[in-house]
Coordinates of C-alpha atoms in Angstrom, one line a residue:
Chain A
M1 CA -3.4 9.4 3.7
N2 CA 0.0 8.9 2.1
N3 CA 1.1 11.7 -0.3
K4 CA 4.4 10.3 -1.5
S5 CA 4.7 10.2 -5.3
I6 CA 3.7 7.0 -7.1
T7 CA 6.3 5.1 -9.1
I8 CA 5.5 2.2 -11.4
L9 CA 8.3 -0.3 -12.0
K10 CA 8.0 -2.9 -14.8
I11 CA 10.2 -5.9 -14.6
G12 CA 10.6 -7.7 -17.9
G13 CA 9.8 -11.4 -18.2
S14 CA 13.2 -11.9 -19.8
V15 CA 14.9 -10.6 -16.6
I16 CA 13.1 -12.9 -14.1
T17 CA 12.6 -16.0 -16.3
D18 CA 14.6 -17.9 -18.9
K19 CA 12.7 -17.5 -22.2
S20 CA 15.1 -19.5 -24.2
T21 CA 14.5 -22.9 -22.6
D22 CA 11.5 -24.7 -21.0
E23 CA 8.2 -23.4 -19.9
G24 CA 8.2 -22.2 -16.3
S25 CA 11.9 -21.6 -15.8
A26 CA 12.4 -18.8 -13.2
R27 CA 15.7 -17.0 -12.6
M28 CA 15.4 -17.2 -8.8
E29 CA 18.8 -15.5 -8.1
D30 CA 17.7 -12.4 -10.1
I31 CA 14.3 -12.4 -8.5
M32 CA 15.9 -12.3 -5.1
R33 CA 18.5 -9.7 -6.0
I34 CA 15.8 -7.5 -7.5
S35 CA 13.6 -7.9 -4.4
G36 CA 16.5 -6.7 -2.3
E37 CA 16.9 -3.6 -4.5
I38 CA 13.2 -2.8 -4.3
A39 CA 13.2 -3.1 -0.5
G40 CA 15.0 0.4 -0.4
A41 CA 12.2 2.2 -2.3
D42 CA 10.8 5.3 -0.6
S43 CA 7.9 6.2 -2.9
R44 CA 4.6 4.5 -3.2
L45 CA 5.4 1.7 -5.6
V46 CA 3.4 -0.5 -8.0
I47 CA 5.3 -3.4 -9.6
V48 CA 4.2 -5.0 -12.9
H49 CA 6.2 -8.0 -14.1
G50 CA 6.2 -9.9 -17.4
A51 CA 5.2 -13.5 -17.8
G52 CA 8.3 -14.7 -19.7
S53 CA 8.5 -18.5 -19.9
F54 CA 5.5 -18.7 -17.5
G55 CA 3.0 -17.3 -20.1
H56 CA 4.3 -16.7 -23.6
P57 CA 5.0 -20.4 -24.6
Q58 CA 1.6 -21.4 -23.2
A59 CA -0.2 -18.6 -25.0
K60 CA 1.5 -19.6 -28.2
R61 CA 0.9 -23.3 -27.7
Y62 CA -2.9 -22.8 -27.4
G63 CA -3.0 -20.1 -30.1
L64 CA -4.5 -17.6 -27.6
T65 CA -3.8 -14.5 -29.7
A66 CA -5.8 -16.0 -32.6
K67 CA -8.7 -17.8 -31.0
F68 CA -10.7 -18.2 -27.7
D69 CA -9.5 -21.3 -25.9
P70 CA -10.9 -21.7 -22.3
L71 CA -8.5 -24.4 -21.3
G72 CA -5.5 -22.6 -22.8
S73 CA -6.6 -19.4 -21.0
I74 CA -6.7 -21.2 -17.7
V75 CA -3.4 -23.0 -18.2
T76 CA -1.6 -19.7 -19.1
H77 CA -3.2 -17.8 -16.3
V78 CA -2.3 -20.4 -13.7
S79 CA 1.3 -20.5 -14.9
V80 CA 1.8 -16.7 -14.7
K81 CA 0.2 -16.7 -11.2
E82 CA 2.8 -19.2 -10.2
L83 CA 5.6 -16.8 -11.3
N84 CA 3.8 -14.0 -9.4
R85 CA 3.7 -16.1 -6.3
M86 CA 7.5 -16.6 -6.5
V87 CA 8.1 -12.8 -7.0
T88 CA 5.8 -11.8 -4.2
D89 CA 7.3 -14.4 -1.8
A90 CA 10.8 -13.1 -2.6
L91 CA 9.7 -9.5 -2.1
N92 CA 8.1 -10.4 1.2
S93 CA 11.3 -12.2 2.3
A94 CA 13.2 -9.0 1.5
G95 CA 10.8 -7.0 3.7
V96 CA 8.5 -5.5 1.0
K97 CA 4.8 -5.8 1.9
A98 CA 4.0 -7.2 -1.6
V99 CA 0.5 -8.4 -2.5
G100 CA -0.1 -10.2 -5.8
V101 CA -2.8 -8.5 -7.9
H102 CA -3.9 -10.6 -10.8
P103 CA -5.2 -8.7 -13.8
M104 CA -7.7 -11.6 -14.5
N105 CA -9.3 -10.5 -11.2
C106 CA -9.6 -6.8 -11.8
I107 CA -9.3 -5.9 -15.5
V108 CA -11.7 -6.5 -18.4
C109 CA -10.6 -5.9 -22.0
D110 CA -12.5 -5.3 -25.2
N111 CA -10.8 -6.5 -28.3
G112 CA -7.5 -6.8 -26.5
R113 CA -7.6 -3.2 -25.1
I114 CA -8.2 -2.4 -21.4
K115 CA -11.9 -1.5 -21.1
E116 CA -12.2 -1.3 -17.3
M117 CA -9.9 -1.7 -14.3
F118 CA -10.9 -1.9 -10.6
L119 CA -8.4 0.4 -8.8
D120 CA -9.9 1.0 -5.3
H121 CA -8.0 -1.9 -3.8
I122 CA -4.7 -0.7 -5.3
R123 CA -5.3 2.9 -4.0
I124 CA -5.9 1.5 -0.4
M125 CA -2.8 -0.7 -0.7
L126 CA -0.7 2.3 -1.6
D127 CA -2.1 4.3 1.2
N128 CA -1.2 1.6 3.7
G129 CA 2.3 0.7 2.7
F130 CA 1.5 -2.3 0.6
V131 CA 3.2 -2.9 -2.8
P132 CA 0.7 -4.3 -5.4
V133 CA 2.4 -6.7 -7.8
L134 CA 0.6 -7.1 -11.1
H135 CA 1.7 -9.1 -14.2
G136 CA 1.0 -9.9 -17.8
D137 CA -2.0 -12.2 -17.8
V138 CA -4.9 -13.7 -19.6
V139 CA -8.0 -11.6 -18.8
M140 CA -11.7 -11.7 -19.7
D141 CA -12.5 -9.8 -23.0
A142 CA -16.0 -8.5 -23.7
S143 CA -15.7 -9.3 -27.4
L144 CA -13.2 -12.2 -27.6
G145 CA -14.0 -14.2 -24.4
T146 CA -10.4 -13.9 -23.2
C147 CA -7.3 -12.1 -24.4
V148 CA -3.6 -11.9 -23.6
L149 CA -2.9 -8.7 -21.8
S150 CA 0.8 -7.7 -21.7
G151 CA 2.3 -6.0 -18.7
D152 CA 3.5 -3.3 -21.1
R153 CA -0.1 -2.4 -21.7
I154 CA -1.0 -2.4 -18.0
V155 CA 1.9 0.0 -17.1
P156 CA 0.7 3.1 -19.0
Y157 CA -2.9 2.5 -18.1
L158 CA -2.1 2.3 -14.4
A159 CA 0.3 5.2 -14.6
A160 CA -2.4 7.5 -16.1
A161 CA -5.1 6.2 -13.8
L162 CA -3.1 6.6 -10.6
G163 CA -1.3 9.8 -11.5
A164 CA 2.1 8.2 -11.3
E165 CA 5.2 10.4 -11.4
R166 CA 7.8 8.1 -12.8
I167 CA 7.9 4.8 -14.8
G168 CA 10.8 2.4 -14.9
I169 CA 10.9 -0.3 -17.5
G170 CA 13.5 -2.8 -16.3
S171 CA 14.3 -4.9 -19.4
A172 CA 17.1 -7.3 -20.4
E173 CA 18.8 -4.6 -22.5
N174 CA 20.5 -1.3 -21.6
G175 CA 17.6 0.6 -23.1
V176 CA 16.7 1.3 -26.7
L177 CA 19.9 0.7 -28.7
D178 CA 21.1 2.2 -32.0
D179 CA 22.8 0.1 -34.6
S180 CA 26.2 0.4 -32.9
G181 CA 24.7 -1.0 -29.7
N182 CA 24.8 2.4 -27.9
T183 CA 21.8 3.4 -25.7
I184 CA 19.6 6.1 -27.3
K185 CA 19.4 8.6 -24.4
S186 CA 16.1 10.2 -25.4
I187 CA 13.1 9.3 -27.5
N188 CA 10.4 11.9 -28.1
P189 CA 7.9 12.9 -30.8
S190 CA 10.6 15.0 -32.5
N191 CA 13.2 12.3 -33.0
F192 CA 10.9 9.2 -33.1
K193 CA 11.0 8.9 -36.9
E194 CA 14.8 8.9 -36.9
V195 CA 15.2 6.2 -34.3
R196 CA 12.2 4.0 -35.2
H197 CA 14.2 1.7 -37.4
F198 CA 16.5 0.8 -34.5
I199 CA 13.6 -0.6 -32.5
G200 CA 12.8 -4.2 -33.2
G201 CA 10.2 -6.7 -31.9
S202 CA 11.4 -9.3 -29.4
A203 CA 13.8 -11.8 -30.8
K204 CA 12.4 -14.7 -28.7
T205 CA 8.8 -16.0 -28.0
D206 CA 6.8 -12.9 -27.2
V207 CA 3.1 -12.6 -28.1
T208 CA 2.7 -9.1 -26.9
G209 CA 4.7 -6.7 -29.1
G210 CA 8.3 -6.5 -27.8
M211 CA 10.3 -3.3 -27.6
L212 CA 8.4 -1.4 -30.3
G213 CA 5.1 -2.0 -28.5
K214 CA 6.7 -0.7 -25.2
V215 CA 8.0 2.5 -26.8
L216 CA 4.8 3.3 -28.7
E217 CA 2.7 2.9 -25.5
L218 CA 5.1 5.0 -23.5
L219 CA 5.4 7.8 -26.1
E220 CA 1.6 8.0 -26.2
L221 CA 1.5 8.2 -22.4
S222 CA 4.1 11.0 -22.4
E223 CA 2.0 13.0 -24.8
T224 CA -1.3 12.5 -23.0
S225 CA -0.1 12.6 -19.3
G226 CA 3.4 14.2 -19.4
I227 CA 4.9 11.2 -17.6
T228 CA 8.5 10.3 -18.5
S229 CA 9.5 6.7 -18.6
Y230 CA 13.0 5.1 -18.5
I231 CA 13.9 1.9 -20.2
F232 CA 17.0 0.4 -18.6
N233 CA 18.7 -2.9 -17.9
A234 CA 17.3 -4.6 -14.8
G235 CA 19.7 -7.5 -15.3
N236 CA 22.6 -5.2 -14.1
E237 CA 22.9 -5.1 -10.3
G238 CA 22.0 -1.7 -8.8
N239 CA 20.0 -0.3 -11.7
I240 CA 16.6 -0.9 -10.2
A241 CA 17.8 0.5 -6.8
G242 CA 19.3 3.5 -8.7
F243 CA 16.1 4.2 -10.6
L244 CA 14.1 4.0 -7.4
K245 CA 16.4 6.5 -5.8
G246 CA 15.7 9.0 -8.6
K247 CA 18.5 8.3 -11.0
N248 CA 17.6 8.6 -14.6
I249 CA 19.1 5.8 -16.6
G250 CA 18.8 4.0 -19.9
T251 CA 16.5 5.6 -22.5
A252 CA 14.2 8.4 -21.4
I253 CA 10.9 8.4 -23.3
S254 CA 9.2 11.8 -22.9
K255 CA 7.1 14.5 -24.5
A256 CA 10.0 16.8 -25.2
E257 CA 13.7 16.1 -25.6
D258 CA 15.5 15.1 -22.4
K259 CA 18.3 17.7 -22.2
G260 CA 19.7 15.9 -19.1
Chain B
M1 CA -24.8 -14.5 -24.3
N2 CA -25.8 -17.2 -21.9
N3 CA -29.2 -17.0 -20.3
K4 CA -29.1 -20.0 -18.0
S5 CA -30.0 -19.1 -14.4
I6 CA -27.2 -18.4 -12.0
T7 CA -26.5 -20.6 -8.9
I8 CA -24.2 -19.7 -6.1
L9 CA -22.6 -22.6 -4.2
K10 CA -20.8 -22.0 -0.9
I11 CA -18.5 -24.7 0.3
G12 CA -17.7 -24.4 4.0
G13 CA -14.1 -24.3 5.2
S14 CA -15.0 -27.1 7.6
V15 CA -15.9 -29.4 4.7
I16 CA -12.7 -28.9 2.7
T17 CA -10.2 -28.4 5.5
D18 CA -9.5 -29.9 8.9
K19 CA -10.2 -27.0 11.4
S20 CA -9.4 -29.1 14.5
T21 CA -5.7 -29.6 13.8
D22 CA -2.8 -27.7 12.2
E23 CA -2.9 -24.6 10.0
G24 CA -3.2 -25.5 6.3
S25 CA -4.6 -29.0 6.5
A26 CA -6.7 -29.7 3.4
R27 CA -9.2 -32.6 3.0
M28 CA -8.1 -33.5 -0.5
E29 CA -10.4 -36.5 -0.8
D30 CA -13.4 -34.3 -0.1
I31 CA -12.1 -31.6 -2.4
M32 CA -11.9 -34.1 -5.3
R33 CA -15.3 -35.7 -4.5
I34 CA -16.9 -32.3 -4.5
S35 CA -15.2 -31.3 -7.7
G36 CA -16.7 -34.4 -9.4
E37 CA -20.2 -33.5 -8.1
I38 CA -19.8 -30.0 -9.4
A39 CA -18.7 -31.2 -12.9
G40 CA -22.3 -32.2 -13.6
A41 CA -23.8 -28.7 -13.0
D42 CA -25.9 -27.3 -15.8
S43 CA -26.5 -23.7 -14.6
R44 CA -24.1 -20.8 -14.6
L45 CA -22.2 -21.4 -11.4
V46 CA -20.2 -19.3 -9.0
I47 CA -18.4 -21.0 -6.2
V48 CA -17.4 -19.4 -2.9
H49 CA -15.4 -21.5 -0.4
G50 CA -14.4 -20.9 3.2
A51 CA -10.9 -20.5 4.4
G52 CA -11.0 -23.1 7.2
S53 CA -7.6 -23.9 8.6
F54 CA -6.0 -21.9 5.7
G55 CA -7.2 -18.6 7.1
H56 CA -9.0 -18.6 10.5
P57 CA -6.0 -19.7 12.6
Q58 CA -3.7 -17.1 10.9
A59 CA -6.3 -14.3 11.3
K60 CA -6.6 -15.2 15.0
R61 CA -2.8 -15.5 15.5
Y62 CA -2.3 -12.0 14.1
G63 CA -5.4 -10.6 15.8
L64 CA -6.7 -9.3 12.4
T65 CA -10.3 -8.7 13.6
A66 CA -9.0 -6.3 16.3
K67 CA -6.2 -4.4 14.6
F68 CA -4.5 -3.6 11.3
D69 CA -1.5 -5.9 10.8
P70 CA 0.1 -5.7 7.3
L71 CA 2.2 -8.8 7.7
G72 CA -0.6 -10.8 9.2
S73 CA -2.9 -9.7 6.4
I74 CA -0.4 -10.9 3.8
V75 CA 0.2 -14.3 5.6
T76 CA -3.5 -15.0 5.9
H77 CA -4.2 -13.9 2.3
V78 CA -1.4 -16.1 0.9
S79 CA -2.6 -19.1 2.9
V80 CA -6.2 -19.0 1.7
K81 CA -5.0 -18.4 -1.9
E82 CA -3.1 -21.7 -1.5
L83 CA -6.3 -23.4 -0.6
N84 CA -8.0 -21.8 -3.6
R85 CA -5.3 -23.1 -5.9
M86 CA -6.0 -26.7 -4.6
V87 CA -9.7 -26.3 -5.1
T88 CA -9.4 -24.8 -8.6
D89 CA -6.8 -27.4 -9.6
A90 CA -9.2 -30.2 -8.5
L91 CA -12.1 -28.6 -10.3
N92 CA -10.1 -28.3 -13.5
S93 CA -9.0 -31.9 -13.2
A94 CA -12.7 -32.8 -13.0
G95 CA -13.4 -30.9 -16.2
V96 CA -14.8 -27.7 -14.6
K97 CA -13.4 -24.5 -16.2
A98 CA -12.6 -23.1 -12.8
V99 CA -10.8 -19.7 -12.4
G100 CA -9.7 -18.5 -9.0
V101 CA -11.1 -15.0 -8.2
H102 CA -9.5 -13.5 -5.1
P103 CA -11.6 -11.0 -3.2
M104 CA -8.4 -9.1 -2.3
N105 CA -8.2 -8.3 -6.0
C106 CA -11.7 -7.2 -6.6
I107 CA -13.5 -6.2 -3.4
V108 CA -13.0 -3.2 -1.1
C109 CA -14.7 -3.0 2.3
D110 CA -15.5 -0.2 4.7
N111 CA -15.5 -1.1 8.4
G112 CA -15.7 -4.8 7.4
R113 CA -18.7 -4.4 5.1
I114 CA -18.4 -4.7 1.3
K115 CA -18.2 -1.2 -0.1
E116 CA -17.4 -2.0 -3.8
M117 CA -17.0 -5.1 -5.9
F118 CA -15.7 -5.4 -9.4
L119 CA -18.1 -7.7 -11.2
D120 CA -17.5 -7.3 -15.0
H121 CA -14.9 -10.1 -15.1
I122 CA -17.3 -12.5 -13.3
R123 CA -20.1 -11.7 -15.7
I124 CA -17.9 -12.4 -18.8
M125 CA -16.6 -15.6 -17.1
L126 CA -20.2 -16.8 -16.7
D127 CA -21.1 -15.9 -20.2
N128 CA -18.2 -18.0 -21.5
G129 CA -18.6 -21.1 -19.5
F130 CA -16.0 -20.4 -16.8
V131 CA -16.7 -21.0 -13.1
P132 CA -15.4 -18.2 -10.9
V133 CA -14.1 -19.6 -7.6
L134 CA -14.0 -17.0 -4.8
H135 CA -13.2 -17.5 -1.1
G136 CA -13.1 -15.9 2.3
D137 CA -10.2 -13.5 2.3
V138 CA -8.4 -10.6 3.8
V139 CA -9.3 -7.5 1.7
M140 CA -8.5 -3.8 1.7
D141 CA -10.7 -1.7 3.9
A142 CA -11.1 2.1 3.4
S143 CA -11.4 2.7 7.2
L144 CA -9.4 -0.2 8.8
G145 CA -6.6 -0.8 6.3
T146 CA -7.5 -4.4 5.9
C147 CA -10.3 -6.6 7.2
V148 CA -11.3 -10.3 7.2
L149 CA -14.1 -10.9 4.7
S150 CA -16.0 -14.1 5.2
G151 CA -17.3 -16.1 2.3
D152 CA -20.7 -16.0 4.0
R153 CA -20.7 -12.2 3.4
I154 CA -19.6 -12.5 -0.2
V155 CA -22.4 -15.0 -1.1
P156 CA -25.5 -12.8 -0.5
Y157 CA -23.7 -9.7 -2.0
L158 CA -22.9 -11.6 -5.1
A159 CA -26.3 -13.3 -5.3
A160 CA -28.0 -9.9 -5.2
A161 CA -25.6 -8.2 -7.6
L162 CA -25.7 -11.0 -10.2
G163 CA -29.4 -11.8 -9.9
A164 CA -28.8 -15.4 -8.8
E165 CA -31.8 -17.8 -8.6
R166 CA -30.6 -20.3 -6.0
I167 CA -28.0 -20.4 -3.3
G168 CA -26.6 -23.5 -1.7
I169 CA -24.6 -23.4 1.5
G170 CA -22.7 -26.6 1.7
S171 CA -21.7 -26.9 5.4
A172 CA -20.5 -29.7 7.7
E173 CA -23.9 -30.2 9.2
N174 CA -27.3 -31.3 7.8
G175 CA -28.7 -27.8 8.0
V176 CA -29.9 -25.8 10.9
L177 CA -30.6 -28.3 13.7
D178 CA -33.1 -28.1 16.5
D179 CA -32.2 -29.3 20.0
S180 CA -33.1 -32.9 19.1
G181 CA -30.6 -32.8 16.2
N182 CA -33.4 -32.7 13.6
T183 CA -33.0 -30.4 10.6
I184 CA -35.3 -27.4 10.7
K185 CA -36.9 -27.5 7.2
S186 CA -37.7 -23.8 6.9
I187 CA -36.5 -20.6 8.4
N188 CA -38.4 -17.4 7.5
P189 CA -39.3 -14.1 9.1
S190 CA -42.4 -15.7 10.7
N191 CA -40.6 -18.4 12.6
F192 CA -37.1 -16.9 13.1
K193 CA -37.8 -15.8 16.7
E194 CA -38.8 -19.4 17.6
V195 CA -35.8 -21.1 16.0
R196 CA -33.2 -18.5 16.9
H197 CA -32.1 -20.1 20.1
F198 CA -31.2 -23.3 18.2
I199 CA -28.6 -21.4 16.1
G200 CA -25.2 -21.2 17.7
G201 CA -21.9 -19.7 16.6
S202 CA -19.2 -22.0 15.3
A203 CA -17.7 -24.4 17.9
K204 CA -14.2 -24.2 16.5
T205 CA -11.9 -21.3 15.4
D206 CA -14.1 -19.1 13.3
V207 CA -13.5 -15.3 13.2
T208 CA -16.5 -14.7 10.9
G209 CA -19.7 -15.4 12.8
G210 CA -20.6 -19.1 12.3
M211 CA -24.1 -20.4 11.6
L212 CA -25.9 -17.5 13.1
G213 CA -24.0 -15.1 10.8
K214 CA -24.9 -17.2 7.8
V215 CA -28.6 -17.4 8.6
L216 CA -29.0 -13.7 9.3
E217 CA -27.3 -12.7 6.0
L218 CA -29.5 -15.1 4.1
L219 CA -32.7 -14.0 5.8
E220 CA -31.9 -10.4 4.9
L221 CA -31.2 -11.5 1.3
S222 CA -34.5 -13.4 1.0
E223 CA -36.4 -10.3 2.2
T224 CA -34.6 -7.8 -0.1
S225 CA -34.2 -10.0 -3.2
G226 CA -36.6 -12.9 -2.8
I227 CA -33.8 -15.5 -3.2
T228 CA -34.2 -18.8 -1.3
S229 CA -31.1 -20.4 0.1
Y230 CA -30.5 -24.0 1.2
I231 CA -28.1 -24.9 4.0
F232 CA -27.2 -28.6 3.7
N233 CA -24.5 -31.1 4.5
A234 CA -21.8 -31.0 1.8
G235 CA -19.8 -33.7 3.7
N236 CA -22.4 -36.3 2.5
E237 CA -21.7 -37.7 -0.9
G238 CA -24.3 -36.7 -3.5
N239 CA -25.8 -33.6 -1.7
I240 CA -24.0 -31.0 -3.8
A241 CA -24.8 -32.9 -7.0
G242 CA -28.4 -33.1 -5.9
F243 CA -28.6 -29.5 -5.0
L244 CA -27.1 -28.5 -8.4
K245 CA -29.8 -30.7 -10.1
G246 CA -32.6 -28.7 -8.4
K247 CA -33.2 -30.8 -5.3
N248 CA -34.1 -28.8 -2.2
I249 CA -32.3 -30.2 0.7
G250 CA -31.4 -29.2 4.3
T251 CA -32.8 -26.0 5.7
A252 CA -34.5 -23.6 3.3
I253 CA -34.2 -19.9 4.3
S254 CA -36.8 -17.8 2.5
K255 CA -39.1 -14.9 2.7
A256 CA -42.2 -16.9 3.3
E257 CA -42.6 -20.4 4.8
D258 CA -41.4 -23.2 2.5
K259 CA -44.5 -25.4 2.2
G260 CA -42.5 -27.9 0.1

């Protein structure tokens, strides 16, 4: 049995893919750099990555958020699995014992919300030194047939279910920014109303809610489970390694104000 | 809700890969022919394929049946996932709404035996016209770390859990053969002792029990759930299509003698 604390690291689709150009355009240099940074992690680690250009354009093309489309569901799922293969291959090359875990294979939703998730395999992976690597995906939905499930929704669910200690959201920005472009250091129930107007949806193709969706999910999690999350820039070298070594960077989202 | 009966079709690793030569040698022509035969299926269908040269040589090389080897577990799992991608791609090209379901992501074993399997996603797939495609895999094991889980073990578990009506085991032989090379038409608890000596293990690299393993699992299933299984030659064109249309071919394994 392994008693090290559990950390969940989200890597945004914008960090590891190019969302501005074609479908299926991976940023291999960033994927390899990030894999190297992750290789130094000491805690039990779960990685969740976004789909970026390996999922959002496909989901949009087939109108997956509006209707059930079996072919579109398969095309989108196969595409994001391909990105997951690249990420896990890079992690394995860096010495991380990464195993792809596809939400399509272990999560069921109801009306777009996680209804059930199989966790036993993930717990045994963590106990044996493996790093499960999940991702935004198309999953089966008891009401809708299939639905698009964002990595941002998987992270808080997993964190609560596994009793994680820290969450890192590696995005393409320095955190949540105010209107002068400065990072807001802390978001909590007391100041959320003041900072809410700074938080926009994603500027590019994103079917799953963008920054506001992330912040709302993480605020809810901090209130129910007391877990603090950090949104930081994973595009800057060293930030993921720093976070994994215990550094608190970017915007902290917590139950009470972060006095740090 | 879809009330059509459920059929489980196993496709042997020897049928879709070349087990006599290198690691990772797929028989693409057979995979495409079989995909075309499956496209005509009318029942709700679950496919389970073997790993063949995409899993057995790797498992043997790392000694996975004797010891826990994280790297070997990953290499073997990644290899059989690659075969699963080829099979699901061919099925999708033939018009089957195939979705890869990796046992590593939804099954946990204890001492090599299935302890827990997430099934909700498979049920929703079947209700919505998808065809889940599972395979022999390396999975997490509560006692051993990981273990090799044969497709032949997944089939009876799934059949009982889903309430399947028919099982087809598409192998590289005409069924279970007697010492003159004739197909034994029926195996049941009454004649098992007489025919047992005809049933050998696999001649080539097979870490998971060969023909005897298959027959024992299916006999047990017929006794507990009353499901009849047919072992037939999937290498012969038309046999899979025939089985899926209700034809009883090869060797029937059942609770009572098949008078057919």
